[in-house]
Coordinates of C-alpha atoms in Angstrom, one line a residue:
X1 CA -9.6 9.0 -24.3
X2 CA -12.3 11.5 -24.1
X3 CA -11.9 15.1 -22.8
X4 CA -13.8 14.1 -19.7
X5 CA -11.5 11.3 -18.9
X6 CA -8.4 13.4 -19.4
X7 CA -9.8 16.2 -17.1
X8 CA -10.5 13.6 -14.4
X9 CA -6.9 12.5 -14.4
X10 CA -5.6 16.1 -14.6
X11 CA -7.8 17.2 -11.7
X12 CA -6.5 14.3 -9.6
X13 CA -2.8 14.9 -10.3
X14 CA -3.1 18.7 -9.9
X15 CA -4.9 18.5 -6.5
X16 CA -2.4 15.9 -5.3
X17 CA 0.6 18.0 -6.2
X18 CA -1.0 21.2 -4.8
X19 CA -1.5 19.6 -1.4
X20 CA 2.0 18.2 -1.2
X21 CA 3.7 21.4 -0.1
X22 CA 1.4 22.5 2.7
X23 CA 1.0 19.0 4.2
X24 CA 4.7 18.3 3.7
X25 CA 5.7 21.5 5.4
X26 CA 3.4 20.6 8.3
X27 CA 4.9 17.2 8.7
X28 CA 8.4 18.5 8.7
X29 CA 7.5 20.9 11.5
X30 CA 6.0 18.0 13.5
X31 CA 9.2 15.9 13.2
X32 CA 11.5 18.8 13.9
X33 CA 9.5 19.5 17.1
X34 CA 8.3 22.9 15.9
X35 CA 5.0 24.4 16.8
X36 CA 2.0 23.4 14.6
X37 CA -0.9 24.1 16.9
X38 CA -1.9 20.5 17.5
X39 CA 1.3 19.7 19.4
X40 CA 0.6 22.6 21.7
X41 CA -3.0 21.5 22.4
X42 CA -2.1 17.9 22.9
X43 CA 1.4 18.3 24.4
X44 CA 0.0 17.1 27.7
X45 CA -1.4 13.9 26.1
X46 CA 1.9 13.2 24.4
X47 CA 3.8 13.7 27.7
X48 CA 1.3 11.6 29.6
X49 CA 1.8 8.8 27.1
X50 CA 5.6 8.9 27.5
X51 CA 5.3 8.9 31.3
X52 CA 2.9 5.9 31.4
X53 CA 5.1 4.0 28.9
X54 CA 8.4 4.8 30.7
X55 CA 9.7 6.6 27.6
X56 CA 12.4 9.3 27.8
X57 CA 11.7 11.4 24.7
X58 CA 15.0 13.3 25.0
X59 CA 17.0 10.1 24.9
X60 CA 18.0 9.3 21.3
X61 CA 18.9 6.0 19.8
X62 CA 21.6 4.5 17.7
X63 CA 20.4 2.7 14.6
X64 CA 20.6 -0.7 16.2
X65 CA 18.4 0.4 19.1
X66 CA 16.0 2.1 16.7
X67 CA 15.7 -1.1 14.6
X68 CA 15.2 -3.2 17.8
X69 CA 12.4 -1.0 18.9
X70 CA 10.7 -1.2 15.5
X71 CA 11.0 -5.0 15.4
X72 CA 9.8 -5.5 19.0
X73 CA 6.8 -3.1 18.6
X74 CA 5.7 -4.7 15.4
X75 CA 6.1 -8.2 16.8
X76 CA 3.8 -7.3 19.7
X77 CA 1.3 -5.9 17.3
X78 CA 1.3 -9.1 15.2
X79 CA 0.7 -11.2 18.3
X80 CA -2.1 -9.0 19.5
X81 CA -3.9 -9.2 16.1
X82 CA -3.4 -13.0 16.0
X83 CA -4.8 -13.4 19.5
X84 CA -7.9 -11.2 18.8
X85 CA -8.8 -13.4 15.7
X86 CA -8.3 -16.7 17.5
X87 CA -10.5 -15.7 20.4
X88 CA -13.0 -13.4 18.7
X89 CA -15.9 -15.9 19.2
X90 CA -15.7 -15.3 23.0
X91 CA -14.9 -11.6 22.9
X92 CA -17.5 -8.7 22.9
X93 CA -18.6 -6.6 19.9
X94 CA -19.4 -9.7 17.9
X95 CA -23.2 -9.2 17.2
X96 CA -23.2 -11.8 14.4
X97 CA -21.6 -14.4 16.5
X98 CA -18.7 -15.0 14.1
X99 CA -16.5 -17.9 14.9
X100 CA -12.7 -17.8 15.7
X101 CA -10.3 -17.6 12.7
X102 CA -8.3 -20.6 11.7
X103 CA -4.6 -20.6 12.8
X104 CA -3.2 -20.2 9.2
X105 CA -5.6 -17.5 8.2
X106 CA -5.1 -15.6 11.5
X107 CA -1.3 -15.8 11.0
X108 CA -1.5 -14.5 7.5
X109 CA -3.8 -11.6 8.5
X110 CA -1.8 -10.7 11.6
X111 CA 1.4 -10.5 9.5
X112 CA -0.4 -8.7 6.8
X113 CA -1.7 -5.8 9.0
X114 CA 1.5 -5.6 11.1
X115 CA 3.6 -5.1 7.9
X116 CA 1.3 -2.5 6.4
X117 CA 0.4 -5.0 3.6
X118 CA -3.2 -5.7 4.4
X119 CA -3.5 -8.6 2.1
X120 CA -6.9 -10.3 2.8
X121 CA -7.7 -13.9 2.2
X122 CA -11.1 -13.5 3.9
X123 CA -14.3 -11.7 3.5
X124 CA -14.5 -9.0 6.1
X125 CA -18.2 -8.9 6.8
X126 CA -18.4 -12.7 7.1
X127 CA -15.2 -13.3 9.0
X128 CA -14.2 -10.5 11.4
X129 CA -16.1 -9.2 14.4
X130 CA -16.4 -5.5 15.1
X131 CA -13.9 -5.8 17.9
X132 CA -11.3 -7.5 15.6
X133 CA -11.9 -4.9 12.9
X134 CA -11.4 -2.0 15.3
X135 CA -9.0 -3.0 18.0
X136 CA -6.9 -5.3 15.8
X137 CA -7.0 -4.2 12.2
X138 CA -7.7 -0.4 12.5
X139 CA -5.1 0.0 15.2
X140 CA -2.5 -1.7 13.1
X141 CA -3.5 0.5 10.2
X142 CA -2.3 3.5 12.3
X143 CA 0.8 2.1 13.9
X144 CA 2.1 0.1 10.9
X145 CA 1.9 3.3 8.8
X146 CA 3.5 5.3 11.6
X147 CA 6.3 2.8 11.8
X148 CA 7.1 3.3 8.1
X149 CA 7.0 7.1 8.6
X150 CA 9.3 6.8 11.6
X151 CA 11.9 4.8 9.7
X152 CA 11.9 7.4 6.9
X153 CA 12.4 10.2 9.3
X154 CA 15.4 8.4 10.8
X155 CA 16.9 8.0 7.3
X156 CA 16.4 11.7 6.7
X157 CA 18.2 12.6 9.9
X158 CA 21.0 10.4 8.7
X159 CA 21.5 12.9 5.8
X160 CA 20.8 16.0 7.9
X161 CA 23.1 15.2 10.8
X162 CA 26.9 14.7 10.9
X163 CA 29.4 13.1 13.3
X164 CA 26.8 11.5 15.5
X165 CA 25.7 8.0 16.3
X166 CA 22.0 8.9 17.0
X167 CA 19.1 9.0 14.5
X168 CA 16.2 10.0 16.8
X169 CA 13.8 8.2 19.1
X170 CA 11.5 5.6 17.6
X171 CA 8.8 6.0 20.2
X172 CA 8.7 9.7 19.8
X173 CA 8.5 9.5 16.0
X174 CA 5.8 6.8 16.2
X175 CA 3.8 8.8 18.6
X176 CA 4.0 12.1 16.7
X177 CA 3.2 10.4 13.4
X178 CA 0.1 8.9 14.9
X179 CA -1.1 11.8 17.1
X180 CA -0.4 14.8 14.9
X181 CA -0.6 13.4 11.4
X182 CA -2.6 10.2 10.9
X183 CA -5.3 10.7 13.6
X184 CA -6.4 14.3 12.6
X185 CA -6.4 13.5 8.9
X186 CA -8.3 10.2 9.5
X187 CA -10.9 12.0 11.7
X188 CA -11.5 14.6 9.0
X189 CA -11.8 12.1 6.2
X190 CA -14.0 9.8 8.2
X191 CA -16.5 12.6 8.9
X192 CA -16.6 13.5 5.2
X193 CA -17.1 9.8 4.3
X194 CA -19.9 9.4 6.8
X195 CA -21.6 12.4 5.2
X196 CA -21.3 10.7 1.8
X197 CA -23.0 7.5 3.1
X198 CA -20.2 5.3 4.4
X199 CA -21.6 3.3 7.4
X200 CA -20.3 3.8 10.9
X201 CA -22.4 1.9 13.5
X202 CA -22.3 -0.8 16.1
X203 CA -25.7 -2.2 15.1
X204 CA -26.0 -5.8 14.1
X205 CA -26.6 -6.6 10.4
X206 CA -30.0 -5.7 9.2
X207 CA -32.5 -8.0 7.3
X208 CA -34.7 -6.1 4.9
X209 CA -37.5 -7.2 2.5
X210 CA -36.8 -7.2 -1.2
X211 CA -39.1 -5.5 -3.7
X212 CA -39.1 -8.7 -5.8
X213 CA -38.4 -12.3 -4.9
X214 CA -35.2 -13.7 -6.4
X215 CA -34.0 -17.3 -7.0
X216 CA -30.5 -18.6 -7.0
X217 CA -28.6 -21.9 -7.0
X218 CA -27.4 -22.9 -3.5
X219 CA -24.9 -25.8 -2.9
X220 CA -25.9 -28.7 -0.7
X221 CA -25.1 -32.4 -0.2
X222 CA -27.5 -35.1 -1.6
X223 CA -28.4 -38.3 0.3
X224 CA -25.2 -39.9 -0.8
X225 CA -23.1 -37.0 0.5
X226 CA -22.3 -35.7 -3.0
X227 CA -22.3 -31.9 -3.7
X228 CA -25.3 -30.7 -5.7
X229 CA -27.2 -27.5 -6.1
X230 CA -30.8 -26.6 -5.4
X231 CA -33.0 -23.6 -6.4
X232 CA -33.7 -21.3 -3.5
X233 CA -36.2 -18.5 -3.6
X234 CA -35.8 -15.6 -1.1
X235 CA -37.7 -12.4 -0.4
X236 CA -35.1 -11.1 2.1
X237 CA -31.6 -9.7 2.1
X238 CA -29.1 -9.2 4.9
X239 CA -27.2 -5.9 4.9
X240 CA -23.8 -6.0 6.4
X241 CA -23.0 -3.0 8.6
X242 CA -20.3 -1.9 11.1
X243 CA -17.9 0.8 12.0
X244 CA -16.5 1.1 8.5
X245 CA -15.8 4.8 7.9
X246 CA -13.2 5.0 10.6
X247 CA -11.3 2.1 9.1
X248 CA -11.7 3.2 5.5
X249 CA -10.2 6.6 6.3
X250 CA -7.0 5.3 7.8
X251 CA -6.7 2.4 5.4
X252 CA -6.4 4.9 2.6
X253 CA -4.3 7.6 4.4
X254 CA -1.9 5.0 5.8
X255 CA -1.6 3.2 2.4
X256 CA -2.8 0.1 4.2
X257 CA -5.6 -1.0 1.9
X258 CA -7.7 -3.9 3.2
X259 CA -11.5 -3.6 3.0
X260 CA -14.0 -3.6 5.8
X261 CA -16.2 -5.4 3.3
X262 CA -15.1 -8.3 1.0
X263 CA -15.4 -6.3 -2.2
X264 CA -13.5 -3.4 -0.7
X265 CA -14.0 0.0 -2.1
X266 CA -16.4 -1.3 -4.7
X267 CA -18.9 -1.8 -1.9
X268 CA -21.6 1.0 -1.8
X269 CA -21.3 1.1 2.1
X270 CA -17.5 1.7 1.8
X271 CA -17.4 3.9 -1.3
X272 CA -20.8 5.2 -2.2
X273 CA -20.4 8.2 -4.4
X274 CA -18.1 9.7 -7.0
X275 CA -16.9 12.3 -4.4
X276 CA -16.1 9.6 -1.9
X277 CA -14.2 7.7 -4.6
X278 CA -12.2 10.8 -5.5
X279 CA -11.3 11.6 -1.9
X280 CA -10.3 8.0 -1.1
X281 CA -8.1 7.9 -4.2
X282 CA -6.6 11.2 -3.2
X283 CA -5.9 9.9 0.3
X284 CA -4.0 7.0 -1.1
X285 CA -1.2 9.1 -2.5
X286 CA -1.5 12.2 -0.3
X287 CA 0.9 11.5 2.5
X288 CA 3.5 9.7 0.2
X289 CA 3.5 12.7 -2.1
X290 CA 3.7 15.2 0.8
X291 CA 6.6 13.3 2.4
X292 CA 8.8 14.2 -0.6
X293 CA 8.5 17.9 0.4
X294 CA 9.0 16.9 4.1
X295 CA 12.3 15.3 3.0
X296 CA 13.4 18.5 1.2
X297 CA 12.6 20.7 4.2
X298 CA 14.4 18.4 6.6
X299 CA 17.6 18.1 4.6
X300 CA 17.6 21.9 4.0
X301 CA 17.0 21.9 0.2
X302 CA 13.4 21.6 -0.9
X303 CA 14.5 21.1 -4.5
X304 CA 15.7 17.6 -3.5
X305 CA 12.2 16.7 -2.5
X306 CA 10.6 18.2 -5.7
X307 CA 12.9 16.1 -7.9
X308 CA 11.9 12.8 -6.2
X309 CA 8.2 13.8 -6.4
X310 CA 8.6 14.7 -10.1
X311 CA 10.2 11.4 -10.8
X312 CA 7.4 9.5 -9.1
X313 CA 4.7 11.6 -10.8
X314 CA 6.2 11.2 -14.3
X315 CA 6.2 7.4 -14.0
X316 CA 2.8 7.3 -12.4
X317 CA 1.1 9.5 -15.1
X318 CA 2.8 7.6 -17.9
X319 CA 1.5 4.2 -16.6
X320 CA -2.0 5.7 -16.2
X321 CA -2.0 6.3 -19.9
X322 CA -1.0 2.7 -20.5
X323 CA -3.7 1.2 -18.3
X324 CA -6.5 3.6 -19.4
X325 CA -6.4 2.9 -23.2
X326 CA -6.0 -0.8 -22.5
X327 CA -9.3 -0.9 -20.6
X328 CA -11.1 1.4 -23.0
X329 CA -10.3 -0.8 -26.0
X330 CA -12.7 -3.4 -27.3
X331 CA -12.0 -7.0 -26.5
X332 CA -11.2 -8.9 -29.7
X333 CA -12.9 -12.0 -28.4
X334 CA -16.2 -10.1 -28.0
X335 CA -15.8 -8.4 -31.3
X336 CA -15.5 -11.8 -33.0
X337 CA -18.9 -12.7 -31.5
X338 CA -20.4 -9.6 -33.1
X339 CA -21.0 -7.8 -29.8
X340 CA -21.0 -4.0 -30.1
X341 CA -18.8 -2.6 -27.3
X342 CA -19.1 1.0 -28.2
X343 CA -21.2 3.5 -26.4
X344 CA -22.0 7.2 -26.6
X345 CA -20.8 7.6 -22.9
X346 CA -17.2 6.6 -22.7
X347 CA -17.6 5.5 -19.1
X348 CA -19.9 2.7 -20.3
X349 CA -17.7 1.6 -23.3
X350 CA -14.7 -0.7 -23.5
X351 CA -13.9 -3.4 -20.9
X352 CA -16.5 -2.9 -18.2
X353 CA -16.1 -6.5 -16.8
X354 CA -15.4 -6.3 -13.1
X355 CA -15.9 -2.6 -12.9
X356 CA -18.5 -0.6 -11.0
X357 CA -20.8 1.4 -13.3
X358 CA -20.8 4.1 -10.6
X359 CA -17.2 4.8 -11.4
X360 CA -16.5 3.5 -14.9
X361 CA -13.3 2.7 -16.7
X362 CA -11.4 6.0 -16.0
X363 CA -11.8 5.9 -12.3
X364 CA -11.2 2.2 -12.1
X365 CA -8.0 2.3 -14.1
X366 CA -6.8 5.4 -12.1
X367 CA -7.6 3.7 -8.8
X368 CA -5.7 0.5 -9.9
X369 CA -2.7 2.6 -10.9
X370 CA -2.7 4.7 -7.7
X371 CA -3.3 1.8 -5.3
X372 CA -0.3 -0.2 -6.7
X373 CA 1.9 2.9 -7.1
X374 CA 1.4 3.2 -3.3
X375 CA 1.6 0.1 -1.2
X376 CA -2.1 0.5 -0.6
X377 CA -3.9 -2.5 -2.2
X378 CA -7.5 -1.3 -1.8
X379 CA -9.5 -1.7 -5.0
X380 CA -12.7 -0.4 -6.5
X381 CA -12.7 -2.9 -9.4
X382 CA -11.6 -6.5 -10.0
X383 CA -8.0 -6.4 -11.3
X384 CA -8.4 -10.0 -12.5
X385 CA -11.0 -8.8 -15.0
X386 CA -8.7 -6.2 -16.5
X387 CA -7.3 -6.8 -20.0
X388 CA -3.8 -8.4 -20.0
X389 CA -2.0 -5.0 -20.6
X390 CA -4.3 -3.2 -18.2
X391 CA -3.5 -5.8 -15.5
X392 CA 0.2 -5.6 -16.3
X393 CA 0.4 -2.0 -15.2
X394 CA -0.5 -2.5 -11.5
X395 CA 1.6 -5.7 -11.4
X396 CA 4.6 -3.9 -12.8
X397 CA 4.2 -0.9 -10.4
X398 CA 4.4 -3.3 -7.5
X399 CA 7.4 -5.0 -9.0
X400 CA 9.3 -1.7 -9.2
X401 CA 9.6 -2.0 -5.5
X402 CA 6.6 0.2 -4.4
X403 CA 8.8 3.3 -4.8
X404 CA 6.5 5.3 -7.2
X405 CA 4.9 7.0 -4.2
X406 CA 4.8 3.7 -2.3
X407 CA 3.7 3.3 1.2
X408 CA 3.8 6.1 3.8
X409 CA 7.4 6.4 4.6
X410 CA 8.4 3.1 3.0
X411 CA 7.9 4.3 -0.6
X412 CA 10.1 7.3 -0.1
X413 CA 12.9 5.6 1.7
X414 CA 12.9 3.0 -1.1
X415 CA 13.2 5.8 -3.7
X416 CA 16.0 7.4 -1.7
X417 CA 17.8 4.0 -1.9
X418 CA 17.4 4.1 -5.6
X419 CA 18.8 7.6 -5.6
X420 CA 21.8 6.4 -3.7
X421 CA 22.3 3.7 -6.4
X422 CA 21.8 6.3 -9.2
X423 CA 24.6 8.6 -7.8
X424 CA 26.8 5.5 -7.3
X425 CA 26.4 4.6 -11.0
X426 CA 27.1 8.2 -11.9
X427 CA 30.2 8.2 -9.7
X428 CA 31.5 5.1 -11.4
X429 CA 31.2 6.8 -14.8
X430 CA 33.6 9.6 -13.8
X431 CA 35.8 7.7 -11.4
X432 CA 34.8 9.7 -8.4
X433 CA 33.4 8.6 -4.9
X434 CA 29.7 9.3 -5.2
X435 CA 28.0 11.8 -2.9
X436 CA 24.4 12.3 -2.1
X437 CA 23.2 15.4 -0.1
X438 CA 26.7 16.0 1.1
X439 CA 27.4 12.4 2.3
X440 CA 29.9 10.1 0.6
X441 CA 28.3 6.9 -0.6
X442 CA 30.7 4.1 0.1
X443 CA 30.9 0.3 0.2
X444 CA 28.7 -0.1 3.3
X445 CA 25.8 1.9 2.0
X446 CA 25.9 0.1 -1.3
X447 CA 25.9 -3.3 0.3
X448 CA 22.8 -2.3 2.3
X449 CA 21.2 -0.8 -0.8
X450 CA 21.8 -4.0 -2.6
X451 CA 20.0 -6.0 0.1
X452 CA 17.1 -3.6 -0.1
X453 CA 16.8 -3.8 -3.9
X454 CA 17.3 -7.6 -4.2
X455 CA 15.1 -9.0 -1.4
X456 CA 11.7 -8.2 -2.9
X457 CA 12.5 -9.7 -6.3
X458 CA 13.9 -12.8 -4.6
X459 CA 10.8 -13.1 -2.6
X460 CA 8.4 -12.6 -5.5
X461 CA 10.2 -14.7 -8.1
X462 CA 11.2 -17.4 -5.6
X463 CA 7.7 -17.6 -4.1
X464 CA 6.1 -17.8 -7.5
X465 CA 8.5 -20.6 -8.6
X466 CA 7.9 -22.6 -5.5
X467 CA 4.1 -22.3 -5.7
X468 CA 4.0 -23.4 -9.4
X469 CA 6.4 -26.3 -8.8
X470 CA 4.4 -27.8 -6.0
X471 CA 1.0 -29.6 -6.4
X472 CA -0.3 -27.9 -3.3
X473 CA 0.4 -24.5 -4.9
X474 CA -1.1 -25.4 -8.3
X475 CA -4.2 -26.8 -6.6
X476 CA -5.4 -23.2 -5.9
X477 CA -5.0 -22.1 -9.5
X478 CA -8.3 -22.5 -11.4
X479 CA -7.4 -20.6 -14.6
X480 CA -5.0 -22.6 -16.7
X481 CA -2.2 -21.2 -18.8
X482 CA -0.9 -17.6 -18.9
X483 CA -3.7 -16.1 -16.8
X484 CA -3.2 -18.6 -14.0
X485 CA 0.5 -17.8 -14.0
X486 CA -0.3 -14.1 -13.8
X487 CA -2.6 -14.7 -10.8
X488 CA 0.2 -16.4 -8.8
X489 CA 2.8 -13.9 -9.9
X490 CA 0.5 -11.0 -8.9
X491 CA -0.1 -12.6 -5.5
X492 CA 3.6 -12.8 -4.7
X493 CA 4.3 -9.4 -6.2
X494 CA 1.6 -8.0 -3.9
X495 CA 2.9 -9.8 -0.8
X496 CA 6.6 -9.4 -1.7
X497 CA 6.2 -5.6 -2.0
X498 CA 3.7 -5.1 0.9
X499 CA 0.9 -4.0 -1.4
X500 CA -2.1 -6.2 -0.5
X501 CA -4.2 -6.0 -3.7
X502 CA -5.2 -9.2 -5.3
X503 CA -5.7 -10.3 -8.9
X504 CA -8.5 -12.6 -7.8
X505 CA -9.2 -16.0 -9.2
X506 CA -6.6 -17.7 -7.0
X507 CA -7.9 -19.6 -3.9
X508 CA -5.3 -18.1 -1.6
X509 CA -7.0 -18.7 1.8
X510 CA -5.5 -22.1 2.3
X511 CA -2.6 -23.1 4.6
X512 CA 0.0 -23.2 1.8
X513 CA -0.6 -19.7 0.5
X514 CA -1.4 -18.2 3.9
X515 CA 2.0 -19.3 5.1
X516 CA 4.0 -18.5 2.0
X517 CA 2.5 -15.1 1.5
X518 CA 2.8 -14.3 5.2
X519 CA 6.5 -15.2 5.1
X520 CA 6.9 -13.0 2.0
X521 CA 5.3 -10.1 3.7
X522 CA 7.6 -10.4 6.8
X523 CA 10.8 -10.7 4.7
X524 CA 9.9 -7.8 2.4
X525 CA 9.0 -5.4 5.3
X526 CA 11.8 -6.0 7.8
X527 CA 14.6 -7.0 5.6
X528 CA 14.2 -3.6 4.0
X529 CA 13.6 -1.6 7.2
X530 CA 16.7 -2.8 9.0
X531 CA 19.1 -2.1 6.2
X532 CA 17.5 1.4 5.7
X533 CA 18.2 2.1 9.4
X534 CA 21.7 0.8 9.0
X535 CA 22.3 3.3 6.1
X536 CA 20.8 6.1 8.3
X537 CA 23.2 5.2 11.1
X538 CA 26.2 5.1 8.8
X539 CA 25.3 8.5 7.2
X540 CA 24.7 10.2 10.5
X541 CA 28.2 9.3 11.6
X542 CA 29.8 10.9 8.6
X543 CA 30.9 14.5 8.0
X544 CA 29.3 16.6 5.4
X545 CA 31.3 17.0 2.1
X546 CA 31.2 20.5 0.5
X547 CA 29.6 20.7 -2.9
X548 CA 32.4 20.8 -5.5
X549 CA 32.9 20.9 -9.3
X550 CA 32.9 17.1 -9.5
X551 CA 29.7 16.7 -7.4
X552 CA 26.6 15.4 -9.3
X553 CA 23.7 17.9 -8.8
X554 CA 20.8 15.9 -7.5
X555 CA 18.2 18.7 -7.7
X556 CA 18.0 18.9 -11.5
X557 CA 15.7 17.4 -14.2
X558 CA 18.7 15.4 -15.4
X559 CA 19.0 13.6 -12.1
X560 CA 15.2 12.9 -12.1
X561 CA 15.7 11.2 -15.5
X562 CA 18.7 9.3 -14.2
X563 CA 16.6 8.1 -11.2
X564 CA 13.7 7.0 -13.4
X565 CA 16.0 5.1 -15.6
X566 CA 17.6 3.4 -12.6
X567 CA 14.2 2.3 -11.2
X568 CA 12.9 1.1 -14.5
X569 CA 16.1 -0.8 -15.5
X570 CA 16.1 -2.7 -12.2
X571 CA 12.5 -3.5 -12.6
X572 CA 12.8 -4.5 -16.3
X573 CA 15.8 -6.6 -15.9
X574 CA 14.3 -8.5 -13.0
X575 CA 10.7 -9.0 -14.0
X576 CA 10.3 -8.7 -17.8
X577 CA 10.9 -12.5 -18.3
X578 CA 8.2 -13.3 -15.8
X579 CA 5.8 -10.7 -17.2
X580 CA 6.4 -12.2 -20.7
X581 CA 5.2 -15.6 -19.4
X582 CA 2.0 -14.0 -18.0
X583 CA 0.2 -10.9 -19.2
X584 CA 2.3 -10.5 -22.4
X585 CA 1.5 -14.0 -23.6
X586 CA -2.1 -13.5 -22.6
X587 CA -2.3 -10.3 -24.6
X588 CA -0.9 -12.0 -27.7
X589 CA -3.4 -14.8 -27.3
X590 CA -6.2 -12.3 -26.9
X591 CA -5.4 -10.5 -30.2
X592 CA -5.0 -13.8 -32.0
X593 CA -1.2 -14.1 -32.3
X594 CA 0.0 -17.7 -32.2

């Protein structure tokens, strides 16, 4: 790696960590109902919303009520997005006259955006009207992210409170997450992105003249109805436009992913400059990192938050330095053909297939690592074109449970569950009832933690097995052998961990995959949220246990190491056999091992 590449990574990590404390402190004040300026200016708006909705903000909920509110709200959002897609052909703000979405694709997309997954089996500019993009997808980008943040805050209250059966009010947490955190940050980022050239308009698509005529092969049917191609010459190009900047901002900040355009953040209208690329990458991990500090503030010990952030960062940086060299290495297959893959500019050397020359290998590998460390899923390069080991990194990050930063809220509550498992293991070693943040971890919490940890692997491995056993599943796999297996495994890893990125090469916009991946997203989102809230309710009802000589300190580097080992061991024991059948075999084939 060159000095320039190292400095780019270092700058990104340093800026991210530097912003964690001020933003994390701000969010803690929001959730603790302390003055932050915005909540004084918009207090009237917040109260008006409660009044119109019939919400009593002072009325707190038990965990079962909180979970019911989450599920009902998300179900209504899913139905709204489904309806918008099915009727978009007769609704306004559809200047291109795009047709209604098929039932299976509409179901998959509605589930995807309601669950904060944002998996896309469609091309945005050729499928979704402006109204569907704004009122359906962008709104869900806000509220699905806010739902994850609300569940996290409820879990934090479980640790902070004692001898109570309440964990807060979901509607208040949802409203404050949206009004005081996601909206202001999104507005600020959207304005900067517009300044960089990201489009934001209601104008219809524009047709422009080309400087030179181009020819291409277009498919058609011959006189006998058989598919053939013909040479077409054109002197015009249609430029897709739309209100993109507003959706790009929240898709990154809310760890939603999902591109306004089909090629996502590789599109020059969605990510035009190196500065926009850096800011969008920063936005992906900004809130998940800052929430670690929020956690420390709200439980009364900021060291606890720093330990979790340190564990996440260490794994993240380590895997960056696995993905980066893999992509900067020469491809042995091309070397055998006598092709010189070196270049004086490191950004242009190595494996440039599927990567934007505007960003190069360093920023492509960094983005791939960041977007799968978070449950974001946006891309600025084609992961399917990565080398086998380069593609293994984003796949493995998802399979760790999306806890290395993870989604806004969901990543941290997943990591806290792993922390509970870590202290339980430590307690078994010394024969003592484990404690975490002054709360005894007992059978009930461990049962819920087991559900949270086991559901995603069951969904991923089970879904992959079913797809590869059935002819209808194999029909969408066009790459035979190990790479085709990797494509299916990646798709279910993405859906089963609410990430949303895709390996590509798999024809997933078919009824079978739309249903199977949609079901995977539902199970992985809500079969985790509900047990997390159950843990929150159980902990809130307990008394606080004083720190004693036998208590494991959870604010030390030793605990950070224990936590990392726990996360990696669960991921390795679960997914290494599957990874060995996909990217590992493909790597051995690439280097000539038989």
